[in-house]
CSV table of C-alpha atoms in Angstrom, one decimal:
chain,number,residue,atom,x,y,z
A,1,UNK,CA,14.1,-3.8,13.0
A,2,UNK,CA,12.0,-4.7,10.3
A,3,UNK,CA,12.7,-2.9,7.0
A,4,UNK,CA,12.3,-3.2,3.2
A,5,UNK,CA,14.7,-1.4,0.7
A,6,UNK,CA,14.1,-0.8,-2.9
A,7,UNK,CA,17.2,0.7,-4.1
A,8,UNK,CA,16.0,2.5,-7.8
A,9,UNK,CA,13.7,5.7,-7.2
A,10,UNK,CA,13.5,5.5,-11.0
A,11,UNK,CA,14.0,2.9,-13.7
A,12,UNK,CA,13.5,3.1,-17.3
A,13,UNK,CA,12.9,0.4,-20.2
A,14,UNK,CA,12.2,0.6,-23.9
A,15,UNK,CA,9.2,-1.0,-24.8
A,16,UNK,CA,10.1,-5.0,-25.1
A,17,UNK,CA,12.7,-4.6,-22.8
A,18,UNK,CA,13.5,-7.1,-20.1
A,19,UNK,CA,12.4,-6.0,-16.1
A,20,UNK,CA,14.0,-6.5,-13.3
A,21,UNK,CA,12.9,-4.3,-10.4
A,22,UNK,CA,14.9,-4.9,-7.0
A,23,UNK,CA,13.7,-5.5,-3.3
A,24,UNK,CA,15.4,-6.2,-0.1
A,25,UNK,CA,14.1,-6.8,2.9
A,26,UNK,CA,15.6,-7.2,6.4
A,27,UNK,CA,13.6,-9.7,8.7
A,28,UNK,CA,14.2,-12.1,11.4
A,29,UNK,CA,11.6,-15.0,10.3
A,30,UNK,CA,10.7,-16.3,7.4
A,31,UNK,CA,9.0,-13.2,5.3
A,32,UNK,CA,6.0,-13.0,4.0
A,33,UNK,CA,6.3,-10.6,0.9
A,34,UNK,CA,4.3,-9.3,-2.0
A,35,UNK,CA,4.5,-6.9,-4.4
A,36,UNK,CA,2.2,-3.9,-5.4
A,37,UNK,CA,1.6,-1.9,-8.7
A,38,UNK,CA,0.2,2.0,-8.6
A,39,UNK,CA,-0.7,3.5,-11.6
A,40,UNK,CA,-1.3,6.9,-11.5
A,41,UNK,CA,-4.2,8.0,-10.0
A,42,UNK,CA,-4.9,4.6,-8.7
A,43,UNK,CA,-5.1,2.7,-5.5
A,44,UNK,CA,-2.1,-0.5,-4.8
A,45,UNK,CA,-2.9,-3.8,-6.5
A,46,UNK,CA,-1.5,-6.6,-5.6
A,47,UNK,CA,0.9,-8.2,-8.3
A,48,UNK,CA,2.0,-11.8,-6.4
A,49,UNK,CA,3.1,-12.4,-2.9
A,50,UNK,CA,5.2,-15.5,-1.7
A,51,UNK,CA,4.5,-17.1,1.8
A,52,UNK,CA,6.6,-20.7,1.6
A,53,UNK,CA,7.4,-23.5,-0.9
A,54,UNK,CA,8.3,-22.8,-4.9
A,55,UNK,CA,11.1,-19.6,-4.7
A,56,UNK,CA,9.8,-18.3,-8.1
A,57,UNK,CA,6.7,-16.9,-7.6
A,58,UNK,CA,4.4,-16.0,-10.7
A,59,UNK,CA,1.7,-13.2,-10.5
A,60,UNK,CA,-0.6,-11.2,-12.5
A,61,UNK,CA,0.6,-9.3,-15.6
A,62,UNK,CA,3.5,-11.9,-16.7
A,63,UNK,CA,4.9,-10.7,-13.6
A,64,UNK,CA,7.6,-13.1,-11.5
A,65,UNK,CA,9.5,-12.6,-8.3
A,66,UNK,CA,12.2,-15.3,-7.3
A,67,UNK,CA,12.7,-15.2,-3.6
A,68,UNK,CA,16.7,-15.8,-2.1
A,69,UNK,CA,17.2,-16.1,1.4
A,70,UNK,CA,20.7,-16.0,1.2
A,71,UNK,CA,20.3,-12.4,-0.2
A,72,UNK,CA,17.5,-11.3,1.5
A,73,UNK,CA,15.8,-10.7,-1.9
A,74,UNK,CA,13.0,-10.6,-3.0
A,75,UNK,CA,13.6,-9.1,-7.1
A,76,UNK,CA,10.3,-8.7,-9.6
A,77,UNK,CA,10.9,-9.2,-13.0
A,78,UNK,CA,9.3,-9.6,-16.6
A,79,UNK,CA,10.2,-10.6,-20.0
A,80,UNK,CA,9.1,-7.9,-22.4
A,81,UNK,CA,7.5,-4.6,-20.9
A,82,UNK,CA,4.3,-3.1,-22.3
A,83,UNK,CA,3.6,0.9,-22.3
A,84,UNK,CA,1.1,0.0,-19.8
A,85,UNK,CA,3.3,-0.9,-17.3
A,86,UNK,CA,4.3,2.4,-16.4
A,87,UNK,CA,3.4,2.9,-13.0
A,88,UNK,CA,5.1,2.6,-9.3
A,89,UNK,CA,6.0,-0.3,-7.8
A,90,UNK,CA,5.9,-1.0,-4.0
A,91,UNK,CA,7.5,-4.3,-1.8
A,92,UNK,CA,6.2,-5.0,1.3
A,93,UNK,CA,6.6,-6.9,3.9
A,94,UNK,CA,4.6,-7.9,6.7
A,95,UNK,CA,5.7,-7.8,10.2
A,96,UNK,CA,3.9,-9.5,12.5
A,97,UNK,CA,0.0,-10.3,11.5
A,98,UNK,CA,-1.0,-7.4,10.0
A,99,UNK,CA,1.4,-4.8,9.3
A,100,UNK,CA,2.8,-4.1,6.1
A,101,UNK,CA,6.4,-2.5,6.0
A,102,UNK,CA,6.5,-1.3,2.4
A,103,UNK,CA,9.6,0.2,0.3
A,104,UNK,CA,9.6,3.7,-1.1
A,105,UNK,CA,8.7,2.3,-4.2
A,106,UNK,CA,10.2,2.0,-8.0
A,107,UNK,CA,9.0,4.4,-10.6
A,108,UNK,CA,9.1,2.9,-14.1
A,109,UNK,CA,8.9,4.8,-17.3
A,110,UNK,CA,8.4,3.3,-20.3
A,111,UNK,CA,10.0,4.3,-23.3
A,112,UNK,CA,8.0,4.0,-26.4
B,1,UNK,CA,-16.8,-8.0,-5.8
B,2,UNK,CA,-16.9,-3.9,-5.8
B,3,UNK,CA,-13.5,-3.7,-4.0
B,4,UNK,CA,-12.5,-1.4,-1.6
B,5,UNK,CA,-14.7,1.8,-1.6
B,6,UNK,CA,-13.5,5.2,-1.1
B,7,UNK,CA,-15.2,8.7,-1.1
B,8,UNK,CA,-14.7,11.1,-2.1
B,9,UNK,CA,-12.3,10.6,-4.3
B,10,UNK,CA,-11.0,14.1,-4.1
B,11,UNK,CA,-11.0,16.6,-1.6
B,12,UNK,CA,-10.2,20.4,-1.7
B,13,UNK,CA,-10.6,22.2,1.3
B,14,UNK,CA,-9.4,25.1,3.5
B,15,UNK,CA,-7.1,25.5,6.2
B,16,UNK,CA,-8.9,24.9,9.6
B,17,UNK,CA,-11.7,22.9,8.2
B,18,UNK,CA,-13.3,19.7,9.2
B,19,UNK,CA,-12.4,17.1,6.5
B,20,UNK,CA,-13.7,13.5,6.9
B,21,UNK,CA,-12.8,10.5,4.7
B,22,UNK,CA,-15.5,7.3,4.2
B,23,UNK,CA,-14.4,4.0,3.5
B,24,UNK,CA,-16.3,0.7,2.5
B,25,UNK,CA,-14.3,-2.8,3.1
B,26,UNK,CA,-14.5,-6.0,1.1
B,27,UNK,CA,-17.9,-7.7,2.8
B,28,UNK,CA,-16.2,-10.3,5.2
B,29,UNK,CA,-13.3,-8.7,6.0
B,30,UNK,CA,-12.4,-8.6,9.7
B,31,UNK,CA,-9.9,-5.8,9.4
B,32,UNK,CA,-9.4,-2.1,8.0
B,33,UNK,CA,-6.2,0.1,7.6
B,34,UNK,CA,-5.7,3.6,6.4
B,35,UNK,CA,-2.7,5.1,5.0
B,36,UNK,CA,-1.6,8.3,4.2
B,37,UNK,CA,1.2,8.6,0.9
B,38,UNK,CA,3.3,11.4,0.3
B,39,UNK,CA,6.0,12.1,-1.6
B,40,UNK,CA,8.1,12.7,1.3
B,41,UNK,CA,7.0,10.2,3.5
B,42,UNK,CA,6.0,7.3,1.4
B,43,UNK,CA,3.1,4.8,2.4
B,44,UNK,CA,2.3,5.1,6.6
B,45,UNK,CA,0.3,3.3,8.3
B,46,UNK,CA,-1.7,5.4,10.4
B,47,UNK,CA,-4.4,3.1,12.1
B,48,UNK,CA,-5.5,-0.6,11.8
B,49,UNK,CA,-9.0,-2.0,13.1
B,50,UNK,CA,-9.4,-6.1,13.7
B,51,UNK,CA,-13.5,-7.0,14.4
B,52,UNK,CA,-14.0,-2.8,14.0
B,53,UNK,CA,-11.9,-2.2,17.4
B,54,UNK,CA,-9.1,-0.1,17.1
B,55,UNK,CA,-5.7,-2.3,17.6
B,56,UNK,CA,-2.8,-0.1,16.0
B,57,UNK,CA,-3.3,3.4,16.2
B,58,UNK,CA,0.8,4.6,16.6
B,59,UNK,CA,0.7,5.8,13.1
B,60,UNK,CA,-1.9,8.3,13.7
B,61,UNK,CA,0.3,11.8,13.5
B,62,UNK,CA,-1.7,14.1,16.2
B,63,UNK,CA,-4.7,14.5,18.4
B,64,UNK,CA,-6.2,16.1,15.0
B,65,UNK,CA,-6.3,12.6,13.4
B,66,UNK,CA,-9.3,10.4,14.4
B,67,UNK,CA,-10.8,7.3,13.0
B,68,UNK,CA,-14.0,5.5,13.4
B,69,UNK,CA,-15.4,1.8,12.9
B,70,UNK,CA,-18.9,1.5,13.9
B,71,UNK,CA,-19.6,-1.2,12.3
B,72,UNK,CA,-18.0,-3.9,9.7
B,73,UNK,CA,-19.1,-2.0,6.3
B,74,UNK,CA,-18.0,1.5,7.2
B,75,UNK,CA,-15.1,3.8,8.4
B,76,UNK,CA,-14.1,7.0,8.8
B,77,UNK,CA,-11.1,9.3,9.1
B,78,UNK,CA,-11.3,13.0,10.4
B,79,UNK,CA,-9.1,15.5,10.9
B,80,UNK,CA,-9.8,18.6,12.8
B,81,UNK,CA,-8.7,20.9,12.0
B,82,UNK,CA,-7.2,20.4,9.0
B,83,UNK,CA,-3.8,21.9,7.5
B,84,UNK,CA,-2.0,22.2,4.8
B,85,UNK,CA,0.8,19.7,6.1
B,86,UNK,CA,-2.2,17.3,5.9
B,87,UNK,CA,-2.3,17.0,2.0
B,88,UNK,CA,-1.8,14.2,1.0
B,89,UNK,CA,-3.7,10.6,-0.4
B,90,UNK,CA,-5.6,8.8,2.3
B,91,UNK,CA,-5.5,5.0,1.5
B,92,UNK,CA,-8.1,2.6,3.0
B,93,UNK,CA,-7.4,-0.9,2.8
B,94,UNK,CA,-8.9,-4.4,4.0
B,95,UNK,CA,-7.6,-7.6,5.2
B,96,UNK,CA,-9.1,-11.1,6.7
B,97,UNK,CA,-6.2,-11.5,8.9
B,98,UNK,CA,-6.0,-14.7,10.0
B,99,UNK,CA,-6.2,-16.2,6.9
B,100,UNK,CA,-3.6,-17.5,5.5
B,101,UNK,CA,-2.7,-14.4,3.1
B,102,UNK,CA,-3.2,-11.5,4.8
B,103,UNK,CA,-3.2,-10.0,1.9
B,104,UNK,CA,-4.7,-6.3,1.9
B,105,UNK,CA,-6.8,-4.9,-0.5
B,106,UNK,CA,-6.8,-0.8,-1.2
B,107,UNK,CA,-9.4,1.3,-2.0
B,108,UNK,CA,-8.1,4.0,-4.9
B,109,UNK,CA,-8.0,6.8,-2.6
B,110,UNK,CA,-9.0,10.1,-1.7
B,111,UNK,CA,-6.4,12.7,-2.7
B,112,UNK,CA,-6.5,15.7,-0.1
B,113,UNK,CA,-5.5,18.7,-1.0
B,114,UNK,CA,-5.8,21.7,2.0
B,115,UNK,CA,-5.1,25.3,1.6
């Protein structure tokens, strides 16, 4: 079955501080995956998503994700953090057409 | 572009009470989701519409649940009646599936709260 793993509940940074947020996804074609920021209070936006082609994949934000199909990854990551970057981060993928198999989501804290 | 619109945004109400949640889609959108997030549970998909007909409808917990799409610009989610295992934020979401994203689009919510 199709599933999606993020394996931190919680992660925290200093201000500045490199990302790296992990995601792993179990899925029999090729995936089509994205990934999702909720701030508090606030609805899912969508960060970037990859489909085919270029593995590194660069969103809104400063935001990357590099896909590897040999680890069924799909990690997000940025340079420097900003306070404002506190929020929860979800990866999905979709199954199918339509449906979206998200992760239980990374909550990141950002320390000042 | 208004987004994905959502009302209300919060919703206090009392054990055994009708509670019904609106949502708006993205004009030219041909399909609608709602999810309910808790802490517990995560993000669920409880029912997905394609051209306003209901196609996905598993995630719906019980006969209280229903959901409505009478027509492209509007939808609804009512539950009947409501309990306190029901609190939790309602998520509506659109898509164009087909294209070649799929990419969904959420609404910020309406937070339930029943006591």
């Amino acid at each position: 079955a199709q599933s999606v793993t993020q394996p931190d509940i919680h992660i925290t940074v200093s201000e500045g501080a490199s990302l790296e947020l992990r995601c792993n996804y179990s899925y029999g074609a090729t995936p089509y995956l994205f990934w999702y920021v909720q701030s508090p209070g606030q609805g899912l936006q969508l960060l970037l998503k990859y489909f085919s082609g270029d593995t590194l994949v660069q969103g809104i934000k400063g935001f990357e994700a590099e896909f590897k199909r040999s680890q069924s990854s799909f990690n997000l990551r940025k340079p420097s953090v900003h306070w404002s970057d506190a929020a929860e981060y979800f990866c999905a993928v979709i199954s199918g057409t339509y449906k979206y198999i998200f992760g239980t989501g990374t909550r990141l804290k950002v320390l000042a | 572009d208004a987004g994905v619109i959502q009302s209300p945004r919060h919703e206090v109400t009392e054990m055994g009470q009708e509670v019904t949640l609106r949502c708006k889609p993205i004009s030219g959108h041909n399909s609608l989701f709602w999810y309910r997030q808790t802490m517990m549970r995560g993000l669920e998909l409880l029912i997905y519409f394609n051209n306003n007909v209901p196609i996905d409808d598993s995630g719906m917990p019980e006969d209280r649940f229903s959901a409505k799409m009478p027509n492209a610009s509007f939808s609804t989610l009512k539950i009947q009646p409501s309990e306190p295992r029901d609190s939790a934020v309602y998520f509506c979401a659109s898509s164009l599936v087909g294209s070649a994203y799929n990419e969904q689009f959420f609404g910020p919510g309406t937070r339930l709260t029943v006591l």
